[in-house]
Coordinates of C-alpha atoms in Angstrom, one line a residue:
Chain R
X1 CA 16.7 -11.8 -12.4
X2 CA 13.8 -12.1 -9.9
X3 CA 13.6 -14.3 -6.9
X4 CA 10.2 -14.9 -5.3
X5 CA 10.5 -16.3 -1.7
X6 CA 8.1 -17.3 1.0
X7 CA 9.3 -17.7 4.6
X8 CA 6.8 -19.4 6.9
X9 CA 6.8 -20.6 10.5
X10 CA 5.5 -19.9 14.0
X11 CA 5.2 -16.3 15.3
X12 CA 8.3 -15.6 17.4
X13 CA 10.7 -17.6 15.2
X14 CA 11.9 -14.4 13.5
X15 CA 10.1 -15.0 10.2
X16 CA 9.2 -11.4 9.6
X17 CA 12.5 -10.0 10.6
X18 CA 14.4 -12.5 8.5
X19 CA 12.4 -11.3 5.6
X20 CA 13.1 -7.7 6.4
X21 CA 16.8 -8.3 6.6
X22 CA 16.7 -10.1 3.3
X23 CA 14.8 -7.1 1.8
X24 CA 17.3 -4.7 3.2
X25 CA 20.2 -6.8 1.8
X26 CA 18.6 -6.5 -1.6
X27 CA 18.4 -2.7 -1.2
X28 CA 22.1 -2.7 -0.3
X29 CA 23.0 -4.1 -3.7
X30 CA 20.5 -1.8 -5.5
X31 CA 17.7 -4.3 -6.2
X32 CA 14.0 -3.7 -6.1
X33 CA 12.4 -5.4 -3.1
X34 CA 9.0 -6.1 -1.6
X35 CA 8.0 -7.6 1.8
X36 CA 4.4 -8.6 2.2
X37 CA 3.5 -10.1 5.6
X38 CA 0.5 -12.1 6.5
X39 CA -1.2 -9.8 9.0
X40 CA -4.3 -11.8 9.7
X41 CA -5.5 -13.2 13.0
X42 CA -3.1 -16.0 12.6
X43 CA -0.3 -13.6 13.7
X44 CA -1.8 -13.8 17.2
X45 CA -0.3 -17.2 18.2
X46 CA -0.3 -19.3 15.1
X47 CA 1.6 -19.2 11.9
X48 CA 3.4 -16.2 10.5
X49 CA 4.6 -15.8 6.9
X50 CA 6.1 -13.2 4.6
X51 CA 6.6 -13.0 0.9
X52 CA 9.8 -11.4 -0.1
X53 CA 10.6 -10.5 -3.7
X54 CA 14.1 -9.5 -4.8
X55 CA 14.4 -8.3 -8.4
X56 CA 16.6 -6.3 -10.8
X57 CA 13.4 -5.0 -12.4
X58 CA 10.3 -3.2 -11.2
X59 CA 8.3 -5.7 -9.1
X60 CA 4.8 -6.3 -10.4
X61 CA 2.6 -8.1 -7.9
X62 CA 3.8 -8.3 -4.4
X63 CA 1.3 -11.0 -3.6
X64 CA 1.9 -14.2 -5.4
X65 CA 0.9 -17.9 -4.9
X66 CA 3.9 -19.7 -6.3
X67 CA 7.6 -19.3 -5.3
X68 CA 11.1 -19.9 -6.4
X69 CA 12.1 -20.7 -2.8
X70 CA 10.1 -21.7 0.2
X71 CA 11.7 -21.5 3.7
X72 CA 9.6 -23.6 5.9
X73 CA 9.9 -23.6 9.7
X74 CA 7.0 -25.7 11.0
X75 CA 4.6 -28.5 10.0
X76 CA 1.6 -26.3 9.3
X77 CA 3.6 -24.2 6.9
X78 CA 5.0 -27.4 5.2
X79 CA 1.4 -28.5 4.7
X80 CA 0.4 -25.1 3.3
X81 CA 3.4 -24.3 1.1
X82 CA 5.1 -27.5 -0.1
X83 CA 2.9 -27.5 -3.2
X84 CA 3.5 -23.8 -3.8
X85 CA 7.1 -24.2 -4.9
X86 CA 7.6 -23.8 -8.6
X87 CA 8.9 -26.9 -10.4
X88 CA 12.7 -26.7 -10.3
X89 CA 12.5 -24.5 -7.2
X90 CA 14.0 -24.8 -3.8
X91 CA 12.6 -25.8 -0.4
X92 CA 14.7 -25.3 2.7
X93 CA 13.2 -26.5 6.0
X94 CA 14.1 -26.9 9.6
X95 CA 13.5 -30.6 10.6
X96 CA 12.6 -29.7 14.2
X97 CA 9.0 -30.6 14.9
X98 CA 8.4 -31.8 11.3
X99 CA 6.4 -35.1 11.3
X100 CA 5.7 -35.3 7.6
X101 CA 8.7 -34.5 5.5
X102 CA 8.4 -33.0 2.0
X103 CA 7.8 -35.5 -0.8
X104 CA 8.2 -33.4 -4.1
X105 CA 10.7 -34.8 -6.5
X106 CA 10.7 -31.9 -9.0
X107 CA 12.3 -29.4 -6.6
X108 CA 15.5 -29.3 -4.6
X109 CA 15.0 -29.9 -0.9
X110 CA 17.4 -29.1 1.9
X111 CA 16.7 -30.2 5.5
X112 CA 18.7 -28.2 8.1
X113 CA 18.9 -28.3 11.9
X114 CA 19.0 -24.6 12.6
X115 CA 17.1 -25.1 15.9
X116 CA 19.8 -27.5 17.1
X117 CA 22.6 -25.1 16.0
X118 CA 20.9 -22.2 17.8
X119 CA 20.8 -24.2 21.0
X120 CA 24.5 -25.1 20.6
X121 CA 25.2 -21.3 20.2
X122 CA 23.1 -20.9 23.4
X123 CA 20.8 -18.3 21.8
X124 CA 17.4 -19.1 20.4
X125 CA 17.5 -15.7 18.8
X126 CA 20.2 -16.8 16.3
X127 CA 17.8 -19.3 14.8
X128 CA 16.5 -17.1 11.9
X129 CA 20.0 -15.9 11.0
X130 CA 21.2 -19.5 10.8
X131 CA 18.3 -20.2 8.4
X132 CA 19.2 -17.0 6.4
X133 CA 22.8 -18.1 6.2
X134 CA 21.7 -21.4 4.7
X135 CA 19.5 -19.6 2.2
X136 CA 22.2 -17.3 0.9
X137 CA 24.6 -20.3 0.6
X138 CA 22.3 -22.2 -1.8
X139 CA 20.8 -19.1 -3.4
X140 CA 23.6 -16.5 -3.5
X141 CA 21.3 -13.7 -4.6
X142 CA 22.4 -11.4 -1.8
X143 CA 26.0 -11.3 -0.7
X144 CA 26.9 -11.9 2.9
X145 CA 28.5 -8.5 3.2
X146 CA 25.2 -6.9 2.1
X147 CA 23.2 -9.1 4.5
X148 CA 25.5 -7.6 7.3
X149 CA 24.8 -4.1 6.0
X150 CA 21.1 -4.9 5.9
X151 CA 21.2 -6.2 9.4
X152 CA 22.8 -3.0 10.6
X153 CA 20.1 -1.0 8.8
X154 CA 17.2 -3.0 10.1
X155 CA 18.3 -3.3 13.7
X156 CA 17.9 -0.3 16.0
X157 CA 21.3 1.0 17.2
X158 CA 20.8 -0.4 20.7
X159 CA 21.0 -3.9 19.3
X160 CA 24.1 -3.3 17.2
X161 CA 26.3 -5.1 19.8
X162 CA 24.5 -8.3 18.7
X163 CA 25.7 -8.0 15.1
X164 CA 28.9 -10.2 15.6
X165 CA 26.7 -13.0 17.1
X166 CA 24.4 -12.7 14.1
X167 CA 27.3 -12.9 11.7
X168 CA 28.5 -16.0 13.4
X169 CA 25.0 -17.5 13.0
X170 CA 24.9 -16.6 9.3
X171 CA 28.3 -18.3 8.8
X172 CA 27.1 -21.4 10.7
X173 CA 24.0 -21.5 8.5
X174 CA 26.2 -21.4 5.4
X175 CA 28.2 -24.3 6.8
X176 CA 25.4 -26.6 7.9
X177 CA 23.5 -26.5 4.6
X178 CA 26.7 -27.8 2.9
X179 CA 26.4 -30.8 5.2
X180 CA 22.7 -31.4 4.4
Chain L
X1 CA 16.4 16.7 6.5
X2 CA 17.7 15.3 3.2
X3 CA 16.1 13.0 0.6
X4 CA 16.5 9.6 2.0
X5 CA 16.1 5.9 0.9
X6 CA 14.3 3.6 3.4
X7 CA 12.5 0.3 3.5
X8 CA 9.0 1.1 4.9
X9 CA 5.5 -0.1 5.3
X10 CA 3.0 1.9 3.2
X11 CA 1.4 3.1 6.5
X12 CA 4.7 4.3 7.8
X13 CA 5.5 6.0 4.5
X14 CA 2.3 8.0 4.8
X15 CA 3.2 9.1 8.3
X16 CA 6.7 10.1 7.5
X17 CA 5.7 11.8 4.3
X18 CA 3.1 13.9 6.3
X19 CA 5.8 15.2 8.6
X20 CA 8.1 16.0 5.7
X21 CA 5.3 17.7 3.7
X22 CA 5.0 20.2 6.6
X23 CA 1.6 19.0 7.9
X24 CA 0.4 20.9 11.0
X25 CA -1.7 18.2 12.6
X26 CA -2.9 14.5 12.5
X27 CA -6.0 13.3 14.4
X28 CA -6.7 9.6 14.4
X29 CA -7.9 6.5 16.0
X30 CA -6.4 3.0 15.7
X31 CA -7.9 0.3 13.5
X32 CA -6.3 -2.6 11.6
X33 CA -4.8 -2.5 8.9
X34 CA -4.0 1.2 9.3
X35 CA -2.8 1.5 12.9
X36 CA 0.9 2.0 11.9
X37 CA 0.1 5.5 10.7
X38 CA -0.8 6.7 14.2
X39 CA 1.8 4.4 15.8
X40 CA 4.6 5.7 13.7
X41 CA 3.6 9.4 14.3
X42 CA 3.4 8.8 18.0
X43 CA 6.8 7.2 18.2
X44 CA 8.4 9.8 15.9
X45 CA 7.2 12.8 18.0
X46 CA 7.0 15.2 15.1
X47 CA 6.2 18.1 17.5
X48 CA 9.9 17.9 18.3
X49 CA 10.9 17.9 14.6
X50 CA 8.5 20.4 13.0
X51 CA 5.9 21.3 15.6
X52 CA 3.3 19.0 14.0
X53 CA 0.6 18.0 16.5
X54 CA -0.4 14.3 16.8
X55 CA -3.5 13.4 18.7
X56 CA -5.2 10.1 19.3
X57 CA -8.8 11.1 19.5
X58 CA -11.5 9.3 21.6
X59 CA -13.2 8.1 18.4
X60 CA -13.2 8.4 14.6
X61 CA -16.0 10.9 14.9
X62 CA -14.0 13.1 17.2
X63 CA -10.9 12.8 15.0
X64 CA -12.7 14.0 11.8
X65 CA -14.3 16.9 13.7
X66 CA -10.8 17.9 15.0
X67 CA -9.7 17.9 11.3
X68 CA -12.7 20.1 10.5
X69 CA -11.6 22.6 13.2
X70 CA -8.0 22.6 12.2
X71 CA -8.9 23.0 8.5
X72 CA -11.2 25.9 9.3
X73 CA -8.1 27.7 10.8
X74 CA -6.3 27.2 7.4
X75 CA -4.0 24.5 8.8
X76 CA -2.7 21.5 6.9
X77 CA -4.5 18.7 8.8
X78 CA -5.2 15.0 8.2
X79 CA -6.8 11.8 9.6
X80 CA -6.5 8.2 8.6
X81 CA -8.6 5.1 9.3
X82 CA -9.8 1.9 7.7
X83 CA -13.2 1.2 6.2
X84 CA -15.5 0.9 9.3
X85 CA -13.8 4.0 10.8
X86 CA -14.2 5.9 7.5
X87 CA -17.9 5.2 7.6
X88 CA -18.0 6.8 11.0
X89 CA -16.3 9.9 9.7
X90 CA -18.8 10.5 6.8
X91 CA -20.8 13.2 8.6
X92 CA -17.6 15.2 9.2
X93 CA -16.4 14.7 5.7
X94 CA -19.6 16.0 4.1
X95 CA -19.5 19.0 6.4
X96 CA -15.9 19.7 5.4
X97 CA -16.8 19.4 1.7
X98 CA -19.8 21.7 2.3
X99 CA -17.7 24.2 4.1
X100 CA -15.1 24.0 1.3
X101 CA -12.2 23.2 3.5
X102 CA -8.9 21.4 2.5
X103 CA -7.8 18.3 4.4
X104 CA -6.4 14.8 3.8
X105 CA -8.3 11.7 4.7
X106 CA -6.5 8.3 4.3
X107 CA -8.5 5.1 3.9
X108 CA -6.5 1.9 4.1
X109 CA -9.4 -0.3 2.9
X110 CA -10.4 -3.6 4.5
X111 CA -13.2 -6.0 3.5
X112 CA -16.8 -5.2 4.4
X113 CA -19.6 -4.7 4.9
X114 CA -19.8 -4.0 8.6
X115 CA -16.7 -5.0 10.5
X116 CA -16.0 -7.5 7.7
X117 CA -12.4 -8.6 7.8
X118 CA -9.0 -7.0 8.4
X119 CA -7.7 -8.2 5.1
X120 CA -7.3 -5.9 2.0
X121 CA -10.2 -4.9 -0.2
X122 CA -11.3 -2.2 -2.7
X123 CA -14.9 -2.3 -1.8
X124 CA -15.0 1.4 -0.7
X125 CA -14.7 2.8 -4.2
X126 CA -18.3 3.9 -4.3
X127 CA -18.1 5.5 -0.9
X128 CA -14.9 7.4 -1.8
X129 CA -15.9 8.6 -5.3
X130 CA -19.7 8.9 -5.2
X131 CA -20.2 10.8 -2.0
X132 CA -20.1 8.6 1.1
X133 CA -21.8 11.2 3.1
X134 CA -25.0 13.1 2.0
X135 CA -25.4 15.8 -0.5
X136 CA -23.9 16.5 -3.9
X137 CA -20.2 16.6 -3.2
X138 CA -16.9 15.1 -4.4
X139 CA -13.6 14.2 -2.8
X140 CA -10.4 14.3 -4.8
X141 CA -9.4 10.7 -4.6
X142 CA -5.9 9.4 -5.2
X143 CA -5.1 5.6 -5.5
X144 CA -1.5 4.7 -4.7
X145 CA -0.2 1.3 -6.0
X146 CA 3.2 1.3 -4.2
X147 CA 4.8 2.4 -1.0
X148 CA 6.5 5.1 -2.9
X149 CA 3.2 6.5 -4.1
X150 CA 1.8 6.3 -0.5
X151 CA 4.6 8.8 0.4
X152 CA 4.4 10.9 -2.7
X153 CA 0.6 11.3 -2.7
X154 CA 0.5 12.9 0.8
X155 CA 2.0 16.1 -0.5
X156 CA 0.1 15.9 -3.8
X157 CA -3.2 15.4 -1.9
X158 CA -2.5 18.5 0.3
X159 CA -1.5 20.6 -2.7
X160 CA -4.7 19.7 -4.5
X161 CA -6.9 20.1 -1.4
X162 CA -5.6 23.7 -0.8
X163 CA -5.7 24.5 -4.5
X164 CA -9.4 23.7 -4.7
X165 CA -10.4 24.1 -1.0
X166 CA -11.7 20.6 -1.1
X167 CA -11.1 17.5 1.0
X168 CA -8.8 14.9 -0.6
X169 CA -8.6 11.2 0.1
X170 CA -5.9 8.7 -0.4
X171 CA -7.7 5.4 -1.1
X172 CA -5.3 2.6 -0.3
X173 CA -5.8 -0.9 0.9
X174 CA -4.5 -3.3 3.6
X175 CA -1.9 -4.8 1.2
X176 CA -0.2 -1.5 0.4
X177 CA -0.5 -0.4 3.9
X178 CA 1.1 -3.4 5.4
X179 CA 3.8 -4.2 2.8
X180 CA 7.3 -2.8 2.8
X181 CA 9.1 -1.5 -0.3
X182 CA 11.9 0.9 -1.1
X183 CA 10.8 4.5 -0.7
X184 CA 12.6 7.7 -1.4
X185 CA 11.5 10.3 1.1
X186 CA 11.6 14.0 0.1
X187 CA 13.5 16.6 2.1
X188 CA 11.7 18.3 5.0
X189 CA 9.4 21.1 3.9
X190 CA 8.9 23.9 6.3
X191 CA 5.5 24.3 7.9
X192 CA 3.7 27.3 6.6
X193 CA 3.4 30.2 9.0
X194 CA 0.9 32.0 6.8
X195 CA -2.8 31.7 6.8
X196 CA -5.1 31.5 3.7
X197 CA -7.3 34.6 3.4
X198 CA -10.5 32.6 4.2
X199 CA -9.2 31.1 7.4
X200 CA -10.9 31.9 10.7
X201 CA -8.1 33.4 12.5
X202 CA -10.0 36.2 14.3
X203 CA -11.5 39.3 12.6
X204 CA -9.2 42.3 12.0
X205 CA -10.7 45.8 11.5
X206 CA -9.6 45.9 7.8
X207 CA -11.8 43.1 6.6
X208 CA -15.2 41.4 6.9
X209 CA -15.7 38.3 9.1
X210 CA -14.6 35.0 7.6
X211 CA -17.5 32.5 8.0
X212 CA -16.9 28.8 7.7
X213 CA -20.3 26.9 7.5
X214 CA -22.1 24.3 5.5
X215 CA -25.5 25.8 6.3
X216 CA -27.6 27.9 4.0
X217 CA -31.3 28.2 4.9
X218 CA -32.2 30.1 1.8
X219 CA -32.8 27.5 -1.0
X220 CA -31.8 30.0 -3.8
X221 CA -28.5 30.7 -2.0
X222 CA -27.9 27.0 -1.5
X223 CA -28.6 26.3 -5.1
X224 CA -26.1 29.0 -6.2
X225 CA -23.6 27.3 -3.8
X226 CA -24.4 23.9 -5.3
X227 CA -23.7 25.3 -8.8
X228 CA -20.4 26.8 -7.5
X229 CA -19.3 23.4 -6.1
X230 CA -20.2 21.7 -9.3
X231 CA -18.2 24.2 -11.4
X232 CA -15.3 23.5 -9.1
X233 CA -15.6 19.7 -9.7
X234 CA -15.7 20.3 -13.5
X235 CA -12.5 22.3 -13.2
X236 CA -10.9 19.5 -11.2
X237 CA -12.0 17.0 -13.9
X238 CA -10.5 19.3 -16.6
X239 CA -7.1 19.8 -14.8
X240 CA -6.2 17.0 -12.5
X241 CA -6.7 13.6 -14.1
X242 CA -3.7 11.2 -13.5
X243 CA -3.2 7.7 -14.8
X244 CA -0.6 5.3 -15.9
X245 CA -0.5 3.3 -19.2
X246 CA 1.3 0.0 -19.1
X247 CA 2.0 -1.8 -22.4
X248 CA -1.0 -0.2 -24.0
X249 CA 0.8 0.7 -27.3
X250 CA 0.1 -2.6 -29.1
X251 CA -2.7 -3.8 -26.8
X252 CA -5.7 -5.7 -28.3
X253 CA -7.2 -6.2 -24.8
X254 CA -7.1 -4.0 -21.7
X255 CA -7.1 -4.4 -18.0
X256 CA -8.3 -1.4 -16.0
X257 CA -7.3 -1.6 -12.3
X258 CA -6.0 0.6 -9.6
X259 CA -4.0 0.1 -6.4
X260 CA -3.0 -3.5 -5.5
X261 CA -5.2 -4.9 -8.3
X262 CA -3.1 -2.9 -10.8
X263 CA 0.1 -4.6 -9.5
X264 CA -1.6 -8.0 -9.9
X265 CA -2.5 -7.1 -13.4
X266 CA 1.0 -6.1 -14.3
X267 CA 2.1 -9.6 -13.4
X268 CA -0.9 -11.0 -15.3
X269 CA 0.2 -9.1 -18.4
X270 CA 3.7 -10.7 -18.2
X271 CA 2.0 -14.1 -18.1
X272 CA -0.5 -13.4 -20.8
X273 CA 2.1 -11.9 -23.2
X274 CA 4.2 -15.2 -22.7
X275 CA 1.2 -16.9 -24.3
X276 CA 1.0 -14.3 -27.1
X277 CA -2.0 -12.3 -25.8
X278 CA -1.5 -8.6 -26.3
X279 CA -3.0 -7.1 -23.2
X280 CA -2.2 -3.8 -21.5
X281 CA -3.2 -2.0 -18.4
X282 CA -4.7 1.4 -17.8
X283 CA -4.2 2.3 -14.1
X284 CA -6.3 5.2 -12.9
X285 CA -4.2 7.2 -10.3
X286 CA -7.0 9.7 -9.6
X287 CA -10.3 7.9 -9.1
X288 CA -12.0 11.3 -8.9
X289 CA -11.4 12.9 -11.4
X290 CA -11.7 9.6 -13.3
X291 CA -9.6 9.1 -16.5
X292 CA -12.6 9.0 -18.7
X293 CA -11.1 10.5 -21.9
X294 CA -8.1 8.1 -22.1
X295 CA -10.4 5.0 -21.5
X296 CA -12.7 6.2 -24.2
X297 CA -9.8 6.6 -26.6
X298 CA -8.4 3.2 -25.7
X299 CA -11.9 1.7 -26.3
X300 CA -11.3 2.7 -30.0
X301 CA -8.1 0.6 -30.1
X302 CA -8.8 -2.6 -28.0
X303 CA -11.4 -5.3 -28.5
X304 CA -12.5 -5.6 -24.9
X305 CA -11.8 -4.4 -21.3
X306 CA -11.6 -6.4 -18.1
X307 CA -11.7 -4.5 -14.8
X308 CA -10.0 -6.2 -11.9
X309 CA -11.1 -5.1 -8.5
X310 CA -11.1 -6.5 -5.0
X311 CA -14.9 -5.9 -4.8
X312 CA -18.1 -7.1 -6.5
X313 CA -17.4 -4.6 -9.3
X314 CA -17.6 -0.8 -8.5
X315 CA -15.1 1.0 -10.7
X316 CA -16.4 -1.1 -13.6
X317 CA -19.5 1.3 -13.7
X318 CA -17.2 4.3 -14.4
X319 CA -15.3 2.4 -17.1
X320 CA -18.6 1.4 -18.8
X321 CA -19.7 5.1 -18.7
X322 CA -16.4 6.1 -20.3
X323 CA -16.6 3.3 -23.0
X324 CA -20.3 4.1 -23.6
X325 CA -21.1 0.7 -25.2
X326 CA -18.4 0.8 -27.8
X327 CA -16.8 -2.5 -26.7
X328 CA -17.5 -5.2 -24.1
X329 CA -16.5 -4.2 -20.5
X330 CA -16.6 -7.0 -17.9
X331 CA -15.6 -7.1 -14.2
X332 CA -13.8 -9.8 -12.4
X333 CA -12.6 -9.7 -8.8
X334 CA -12.2 -11.3 -5.4
X335 CA -14.0 -10.2 -2.2
X336 CA -13.8 -10.7 1.5
X337 CA -10.1 -9.8 1.9
X338 CA -8.8 -12.1 -0.8
X339 CA -6.2 -10.6 -3.2
X340 CA -6.7 -11.9 -6.8
X341 CA -3.8 -13.9 -8.4
X342 CA -2.3 -13.0 -11.7
X343 CA -3.1 -16.5 -13.0
X344 CA -6.8 -16.0 -12.2
X345 CA -6.8 -12.6 -13.9
X346 CA -5.4 -14.1 -17.1
X347 CA -8.0 -17.0 -17.0
X348 CA -10.8 -14.5 -16.6
X349 CA -9.5 -12.3 -19.3
X350 CA -9.7 -15.3 -21.6
X351 CA -13.1 -16.5 -20.5
X352 CA -14.9 -13.2 -20.1
X353 CA -13.3 -11.1 -22.8
X354 CA -11.3 -13.0 -25.4
X355 CA -13.6 -16.1 -25.6
X356 CA -16.7 -14.1 -24.8

């Protein structure tokens, strides 16, 4: 089993760290992982994206152009990556700021309101964990308990007091995608 | 410090592996996409862990000359940079090669020429394997294709550099430098307290002076020295070739690719074999010494070879020399910081080799 994922949005939305936590979660259940960020000039103020591959086998190319799942967090990324989802694949997107919604009929599309939930939780920083929660609900490749372990591994110890809030955000994400 | 599993960027893996390999010093200057090596080392403060010195020099030229000095004292020293910075270091590198000193130089390659782009490329192959600086010299060149190899090749490069008293280079690229993968880190090795017999540590009454220089004004002596260097390179070619064969056993066609391109080719092989095309991959791990013998042997088995490189075609020349006209050898690649896709690699295998 191999899952090829792109996460794309604005710099500052937690795109890269979400990918890192996903990769660490994979390691926690003994999978092979790769995390390949865009590191171009776009990182300075524009879009940020990362390709994460989780696999039970040795990973061949860490750089790919088509994906099993796309997690899209702004309009520019929607324009860039909607067509990159493999037929039969999954697209999860946050509706906030999206002016042109995805139109593909050969993939499964979930719209979520992670931005709205994050503001209800009174912390913009929970946004990416809400999105990650939604992802693991519809693609249960990594288990919640391993995401929590991954979170612990990837956060410096001085932020460990924030883990309960992140757990709450993950659970909220799992709930809202059920409603989508 | 025990063996340890971590998720790391390739650049960070090099830095941590250098500390654990018992390196004595790192001298560098920041440049994308390599800056995490210096950043990681600065944050990690290895002088508190092992006594290893980290210094951000005022320029790349200063950094390589600090390496020259450290190496002359018999210390395990290194520098890292990316393409434009490696060009700046070339004078120092040829002096180090001429003075027969061991050191490690890491090049996390980006697109060129000039300042080019900060995205990954493999367009420094000629520079790394054919000289770079002036004079007849060779670097030992290792090409990692994963974050694990970024870590493992640090110690390997130091071992080879000291074994042959020759500078060694890790030739990586922006993709492997920036991506994160699982990496098993080796336990901490102690820094050596001993000095090699050739090191300039101050003359003692019981021996002659140790002289470290690349200057020989007498042409006959210089030619003797050139012969000695060449004999050393032939010895390295005989003993130190490393490569990986991937699905070569039944292959009718062959990719030859190193580093990131080799990873792309592995995926291309999966795709091609789904269509019934029997293709394998020969991945050179050492670029000097180049795996000439195995490529020549595979040329007796397969019908054609496609090299995939992120350049206009550089390694393809060494593959053609190895094949020596036995079968068609073509190059395909992307430039300018663009990483080729597996689908494109398969298309080009079909159009340039199978159909051609």
